PDB file of C-alpha atoms in Angstrom:
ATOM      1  CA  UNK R 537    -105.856  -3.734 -72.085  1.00  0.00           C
ATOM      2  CA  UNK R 538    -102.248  -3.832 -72.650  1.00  0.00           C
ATOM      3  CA  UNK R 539    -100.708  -5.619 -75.866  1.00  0.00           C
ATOM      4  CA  UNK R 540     -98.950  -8.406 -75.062  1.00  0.00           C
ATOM      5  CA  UNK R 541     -95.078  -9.126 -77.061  1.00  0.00           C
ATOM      6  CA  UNK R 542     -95.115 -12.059 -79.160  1.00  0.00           C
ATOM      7  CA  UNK R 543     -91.954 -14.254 -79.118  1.00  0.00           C
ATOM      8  CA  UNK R 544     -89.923 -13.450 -81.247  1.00  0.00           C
ATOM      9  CA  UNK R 545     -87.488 -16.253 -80.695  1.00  0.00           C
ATOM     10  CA  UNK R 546     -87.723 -19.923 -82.563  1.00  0.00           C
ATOM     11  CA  UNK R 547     -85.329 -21.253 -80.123  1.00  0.00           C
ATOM     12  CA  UNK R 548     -86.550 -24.028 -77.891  1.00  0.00           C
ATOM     13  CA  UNK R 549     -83.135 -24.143 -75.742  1.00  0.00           C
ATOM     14  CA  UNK R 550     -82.539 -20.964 -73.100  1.00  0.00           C
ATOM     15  CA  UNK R 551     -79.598 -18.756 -74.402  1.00  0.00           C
ATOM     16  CA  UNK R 552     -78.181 -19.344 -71.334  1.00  0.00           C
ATOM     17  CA  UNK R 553     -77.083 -23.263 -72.254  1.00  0.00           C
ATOM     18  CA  UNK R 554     -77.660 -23.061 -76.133  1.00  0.00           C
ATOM     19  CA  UNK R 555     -74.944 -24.042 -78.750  1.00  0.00           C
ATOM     20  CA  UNK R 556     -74.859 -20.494 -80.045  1.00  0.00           C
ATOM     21  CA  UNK R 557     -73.689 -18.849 -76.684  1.00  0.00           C
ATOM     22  CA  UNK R 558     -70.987 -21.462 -76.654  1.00  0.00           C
ATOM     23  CA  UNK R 559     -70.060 -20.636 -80.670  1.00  0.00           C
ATOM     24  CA  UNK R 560     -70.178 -17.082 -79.692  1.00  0.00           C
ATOM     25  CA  UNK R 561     -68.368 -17.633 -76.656  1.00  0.00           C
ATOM     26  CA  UNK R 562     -65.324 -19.466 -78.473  1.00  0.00           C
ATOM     27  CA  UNK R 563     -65.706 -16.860 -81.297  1.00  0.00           C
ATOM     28  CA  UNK R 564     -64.437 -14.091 -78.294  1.00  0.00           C
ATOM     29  CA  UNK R 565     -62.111 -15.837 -76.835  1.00  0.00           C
ATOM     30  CA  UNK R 566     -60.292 -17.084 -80.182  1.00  0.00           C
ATOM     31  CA  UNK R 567     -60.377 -13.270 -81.700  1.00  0.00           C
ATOM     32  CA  UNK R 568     -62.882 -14.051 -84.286  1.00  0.00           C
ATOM     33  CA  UNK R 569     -65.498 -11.680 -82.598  1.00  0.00           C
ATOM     34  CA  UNK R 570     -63.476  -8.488 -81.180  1.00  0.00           C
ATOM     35  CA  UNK R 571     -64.835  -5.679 -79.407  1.00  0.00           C
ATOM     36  CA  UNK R 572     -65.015  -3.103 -81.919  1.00  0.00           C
ATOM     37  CA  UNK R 573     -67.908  -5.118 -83.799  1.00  0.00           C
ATOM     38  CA  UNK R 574     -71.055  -4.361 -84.552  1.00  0.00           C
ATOM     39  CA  UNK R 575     -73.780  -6.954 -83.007  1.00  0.00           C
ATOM     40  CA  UNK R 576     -75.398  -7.073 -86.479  1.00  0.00           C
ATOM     41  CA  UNK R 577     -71.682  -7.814 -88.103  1.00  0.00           C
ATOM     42  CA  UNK R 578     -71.529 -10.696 -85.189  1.00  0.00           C
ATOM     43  CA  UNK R 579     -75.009 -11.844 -85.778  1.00  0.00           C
ATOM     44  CA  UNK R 580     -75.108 -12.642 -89.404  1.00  0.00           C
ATOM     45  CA  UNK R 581     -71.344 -14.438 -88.988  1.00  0.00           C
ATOM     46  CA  UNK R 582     -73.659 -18.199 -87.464  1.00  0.00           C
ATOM     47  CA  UNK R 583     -76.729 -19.325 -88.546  1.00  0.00           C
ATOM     48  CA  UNK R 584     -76.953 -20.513 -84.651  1.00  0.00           C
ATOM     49  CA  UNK R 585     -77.366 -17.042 -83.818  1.00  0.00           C
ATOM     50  CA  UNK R 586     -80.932 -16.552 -85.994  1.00  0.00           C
ATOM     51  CA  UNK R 587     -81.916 -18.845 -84.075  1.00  0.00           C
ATOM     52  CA  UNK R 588     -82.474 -16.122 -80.933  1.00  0.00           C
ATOM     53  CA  UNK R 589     -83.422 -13.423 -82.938  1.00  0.00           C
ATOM     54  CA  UNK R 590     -81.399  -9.482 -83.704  1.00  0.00           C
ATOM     55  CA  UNK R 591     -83.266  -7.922 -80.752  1.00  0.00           C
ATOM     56  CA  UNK R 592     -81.589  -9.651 -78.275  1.00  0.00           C
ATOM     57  CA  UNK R 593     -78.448 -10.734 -79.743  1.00  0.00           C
ATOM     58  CA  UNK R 594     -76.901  -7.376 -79.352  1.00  0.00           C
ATOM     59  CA  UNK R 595     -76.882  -7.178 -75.306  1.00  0.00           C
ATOM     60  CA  UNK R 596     -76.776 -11.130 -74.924  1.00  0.00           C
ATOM     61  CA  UNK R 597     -73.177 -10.134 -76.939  1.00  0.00           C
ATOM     62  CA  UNK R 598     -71.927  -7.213 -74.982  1.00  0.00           C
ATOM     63  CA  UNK R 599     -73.009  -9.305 -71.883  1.00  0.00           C
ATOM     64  CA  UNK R 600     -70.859 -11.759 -72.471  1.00  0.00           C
ATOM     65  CA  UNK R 601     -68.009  -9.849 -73.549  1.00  0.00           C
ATOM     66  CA  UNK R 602     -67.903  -8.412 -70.112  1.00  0.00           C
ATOM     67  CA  UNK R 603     -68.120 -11.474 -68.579  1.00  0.00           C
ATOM     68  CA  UNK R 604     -65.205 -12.951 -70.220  1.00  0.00           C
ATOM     69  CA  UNK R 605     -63.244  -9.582 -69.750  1.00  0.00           C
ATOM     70  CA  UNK R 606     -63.944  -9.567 -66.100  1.00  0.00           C
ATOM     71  CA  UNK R 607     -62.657 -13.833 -66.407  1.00  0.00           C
ATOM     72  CA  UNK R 608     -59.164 -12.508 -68.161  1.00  0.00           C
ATOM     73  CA  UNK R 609     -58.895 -10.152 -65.356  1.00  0.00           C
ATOM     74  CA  UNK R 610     -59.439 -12.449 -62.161  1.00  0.00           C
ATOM     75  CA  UNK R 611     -57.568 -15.018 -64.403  1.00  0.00           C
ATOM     76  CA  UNK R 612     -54.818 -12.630 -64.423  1.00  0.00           C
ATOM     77  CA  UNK R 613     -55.155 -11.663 -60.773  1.00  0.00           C
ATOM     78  CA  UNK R 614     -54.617 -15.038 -60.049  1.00  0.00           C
ATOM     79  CA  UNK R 615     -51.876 -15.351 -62.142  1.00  0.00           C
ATOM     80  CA  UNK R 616     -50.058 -12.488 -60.496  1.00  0.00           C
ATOM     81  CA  UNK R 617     -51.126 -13.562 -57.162  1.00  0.00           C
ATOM     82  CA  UNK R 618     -49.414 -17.073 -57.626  1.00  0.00           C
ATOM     83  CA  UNK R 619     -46.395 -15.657 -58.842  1.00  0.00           C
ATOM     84  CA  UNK R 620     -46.201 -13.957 -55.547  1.00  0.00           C
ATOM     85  CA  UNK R 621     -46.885 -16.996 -53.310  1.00  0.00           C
ATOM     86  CA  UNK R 622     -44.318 -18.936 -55.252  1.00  0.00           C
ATOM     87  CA  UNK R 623     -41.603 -16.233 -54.549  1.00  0.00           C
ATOM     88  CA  UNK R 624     -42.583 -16.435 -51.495  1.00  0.00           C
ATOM     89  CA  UNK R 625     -42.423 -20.120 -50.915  1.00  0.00           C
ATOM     90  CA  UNK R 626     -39.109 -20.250 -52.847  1.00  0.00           C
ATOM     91  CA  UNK R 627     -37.473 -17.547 -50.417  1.00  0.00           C
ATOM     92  CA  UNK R 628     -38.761 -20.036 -47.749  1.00  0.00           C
ATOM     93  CA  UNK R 629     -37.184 -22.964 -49.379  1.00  0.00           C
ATOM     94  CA  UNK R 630     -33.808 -21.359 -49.362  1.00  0.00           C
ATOM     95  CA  UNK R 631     -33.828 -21.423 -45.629  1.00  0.00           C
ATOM     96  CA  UNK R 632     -34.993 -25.236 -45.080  1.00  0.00           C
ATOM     97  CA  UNK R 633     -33.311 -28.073 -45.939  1.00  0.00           C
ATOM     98  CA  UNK R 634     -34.531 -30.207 -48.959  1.00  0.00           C
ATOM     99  CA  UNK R 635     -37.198 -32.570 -48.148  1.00  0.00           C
ATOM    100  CA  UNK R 636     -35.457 -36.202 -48.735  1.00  0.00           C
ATOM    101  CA  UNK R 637     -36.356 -37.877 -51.800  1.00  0.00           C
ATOM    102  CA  UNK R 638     -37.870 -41.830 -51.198  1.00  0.00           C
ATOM    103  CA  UNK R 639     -35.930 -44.585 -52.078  1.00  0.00           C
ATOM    104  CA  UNK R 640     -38.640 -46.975 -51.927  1.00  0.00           C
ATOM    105  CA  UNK R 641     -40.859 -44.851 -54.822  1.00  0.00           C
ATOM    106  CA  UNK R 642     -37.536 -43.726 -56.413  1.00  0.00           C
ATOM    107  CA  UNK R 643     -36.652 -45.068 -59.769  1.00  0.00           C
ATOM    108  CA  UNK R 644     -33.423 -45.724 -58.808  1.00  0.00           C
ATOM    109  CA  UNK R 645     -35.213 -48.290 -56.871  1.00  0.00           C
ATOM    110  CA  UNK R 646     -36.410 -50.253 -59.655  1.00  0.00           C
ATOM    111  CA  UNK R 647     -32.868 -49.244 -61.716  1.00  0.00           C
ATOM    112  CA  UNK R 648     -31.180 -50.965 -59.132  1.00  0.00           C
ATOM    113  CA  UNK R 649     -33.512 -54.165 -59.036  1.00  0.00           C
ATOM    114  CA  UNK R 650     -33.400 -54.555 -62.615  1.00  0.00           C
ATOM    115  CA  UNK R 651     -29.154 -54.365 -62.412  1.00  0.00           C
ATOM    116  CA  UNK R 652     -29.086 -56.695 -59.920  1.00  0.00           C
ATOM    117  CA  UNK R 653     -31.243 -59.058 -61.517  1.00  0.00           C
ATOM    118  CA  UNK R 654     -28.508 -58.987 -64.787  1.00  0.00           C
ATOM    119  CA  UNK R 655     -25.845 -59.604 -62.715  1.00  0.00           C
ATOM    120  CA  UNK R 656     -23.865 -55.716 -63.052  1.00  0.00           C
ATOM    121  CA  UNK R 657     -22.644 -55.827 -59.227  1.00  0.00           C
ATOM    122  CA  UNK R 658     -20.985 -59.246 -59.559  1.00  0.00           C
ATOM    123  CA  UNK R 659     -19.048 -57.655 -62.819  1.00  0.00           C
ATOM    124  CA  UNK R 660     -15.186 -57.508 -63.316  1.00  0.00           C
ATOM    125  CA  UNK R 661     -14.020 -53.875 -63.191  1.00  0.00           C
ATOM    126  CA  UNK R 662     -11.878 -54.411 -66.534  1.00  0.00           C
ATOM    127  CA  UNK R 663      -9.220 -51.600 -64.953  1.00  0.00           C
ATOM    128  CA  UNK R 664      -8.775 -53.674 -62.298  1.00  0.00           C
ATOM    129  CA  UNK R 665      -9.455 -56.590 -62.297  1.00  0.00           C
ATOM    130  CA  UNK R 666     -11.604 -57.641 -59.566  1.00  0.00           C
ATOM    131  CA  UNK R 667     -15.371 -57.305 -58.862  1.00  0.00           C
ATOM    132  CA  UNK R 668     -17.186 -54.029 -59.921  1.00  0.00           C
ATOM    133  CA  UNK R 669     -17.156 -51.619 -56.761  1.00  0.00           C
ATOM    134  CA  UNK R 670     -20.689 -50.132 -55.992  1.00  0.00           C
ATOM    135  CA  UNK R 671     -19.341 -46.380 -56.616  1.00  0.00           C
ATOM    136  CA  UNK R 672     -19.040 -47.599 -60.296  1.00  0.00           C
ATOM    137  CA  UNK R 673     -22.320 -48.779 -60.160  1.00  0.00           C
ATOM    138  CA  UNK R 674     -23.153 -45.719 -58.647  1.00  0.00           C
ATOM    139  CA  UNK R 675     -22.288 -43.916 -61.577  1.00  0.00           C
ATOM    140  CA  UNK R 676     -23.902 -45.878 -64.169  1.00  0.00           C
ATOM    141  CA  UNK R 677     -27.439 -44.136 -64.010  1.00  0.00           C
ATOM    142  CA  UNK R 678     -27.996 -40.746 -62.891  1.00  0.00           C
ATOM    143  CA  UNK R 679     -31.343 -41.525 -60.733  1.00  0.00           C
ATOM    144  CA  UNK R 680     -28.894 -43.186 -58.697  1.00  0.00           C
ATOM    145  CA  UNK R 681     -27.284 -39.933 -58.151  1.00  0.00           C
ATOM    146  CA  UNK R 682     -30.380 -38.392 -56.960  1.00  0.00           C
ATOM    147  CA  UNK R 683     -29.449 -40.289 -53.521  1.00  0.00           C
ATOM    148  CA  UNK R 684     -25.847 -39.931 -51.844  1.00  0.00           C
ATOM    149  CA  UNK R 685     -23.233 -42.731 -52.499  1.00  0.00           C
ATOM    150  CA  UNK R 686     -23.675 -44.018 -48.998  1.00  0.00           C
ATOM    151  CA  UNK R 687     -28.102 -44.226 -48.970  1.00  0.00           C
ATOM    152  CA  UNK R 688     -27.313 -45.960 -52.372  1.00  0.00           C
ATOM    153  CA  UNK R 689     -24.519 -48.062 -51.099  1.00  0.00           C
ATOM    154  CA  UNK R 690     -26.453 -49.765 -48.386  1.00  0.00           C
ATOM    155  CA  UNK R 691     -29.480 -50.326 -51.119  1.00  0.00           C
ATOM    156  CA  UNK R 692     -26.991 -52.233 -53.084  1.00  0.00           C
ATOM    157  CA  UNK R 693     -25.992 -54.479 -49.948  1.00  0.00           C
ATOM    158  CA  UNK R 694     -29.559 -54.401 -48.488  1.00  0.00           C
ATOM    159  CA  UNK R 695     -30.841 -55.919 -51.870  1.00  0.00           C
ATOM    160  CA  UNK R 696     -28.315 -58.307 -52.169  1.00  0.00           C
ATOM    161  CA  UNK R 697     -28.546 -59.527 -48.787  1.00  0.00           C
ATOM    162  CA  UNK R 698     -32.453 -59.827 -49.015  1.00  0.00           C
ATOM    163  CA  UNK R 699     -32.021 -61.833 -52.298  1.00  0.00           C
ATOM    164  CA  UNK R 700     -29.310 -64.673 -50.732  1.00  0.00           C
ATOM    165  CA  UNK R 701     -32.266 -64.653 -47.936  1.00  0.00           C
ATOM    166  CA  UNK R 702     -34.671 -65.350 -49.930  1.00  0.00           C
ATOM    167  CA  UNK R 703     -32.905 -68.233 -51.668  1.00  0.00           C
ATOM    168  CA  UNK R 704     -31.664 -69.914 -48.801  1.00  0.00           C
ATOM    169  CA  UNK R 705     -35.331 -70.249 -48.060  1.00  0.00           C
ATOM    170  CA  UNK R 706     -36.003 -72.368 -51.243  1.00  0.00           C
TER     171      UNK R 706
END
């Protein structure tokens, strides 16, 4: 009759999800475990660890040490081949026309709103004399540069003219 192995483990969680493969897990990946170690250097570093015992500690450690060395290296694959698709899209950029920005989710949008509401396009230009022109209002904010003078222009008229609607209404 054979002889059967007795448990040596205490551990009522698997390895696989226990607290002391994630300890040793951050301990390799923050440099606090390194390569070069001995398993029964690593082992005695958590109490976690006693938990599962020295005679399996040693290849549950070099197990997972290739594990996260083969993650670094498809991390770094993936790195590398992202860097490539974005050269790639760039060069493709270069031969298309931006894509037009929205005024209607722009800030300049809600800039413009909030100037209008305080009265800044019925101000006197105090070099002139007369009211504020909207290529001075134009250059007040930059997000209103992120649209040509003449989109931004018509937004000042188009806002104005929907506001006098909507108080001839009340």
């Amino acid at each position: 009759m054979a002889k059967q192995r007795k448990k040596k483990t205490t551990a009522q969680t698997p390895w696989a999800q226990s607290k002391a493969k994630k300890l040793l897990k951050d301990d390799i990946i923050t440099g606090r475990v390194t390569v070069d170690m001995m398993p029964a250097d690593v082992f005695v570093m958590r109490p976690e660890f006693a938990e599962y015992g020295k005679s399996r500690f040693g290849p549950n450690l070099r197990n997972l040490q290739k594990a996260i060395a083969r993650d670094y290296n498809r991390m770094s694959k993936d790195c590398e081949y992202f860097g490539n698709d974005m050269s790639v899209l760039l060069e493709q950029r270069k031969d298309n026309p931006p894509i037009k920005r929205s005024w209607h989710t722009s800030e300049a949008k809600t800039l413009l709103q909030e100037d209008i509401d305080n009265g800044v396009h019925l101000s006197i230009d105090p070099e002139t004399g007369t009211k504020i022109e909207p290529k001075a209002i134009y250059q007040l904010r930059p997000e209103y540069r992120e649209f040509s003078l003449k989109v931004f222009r018509n937004h000042i008229y188009q806002e104005v003219k929907r506001r006098e609607k909507m108080e001839s209404k009340h």
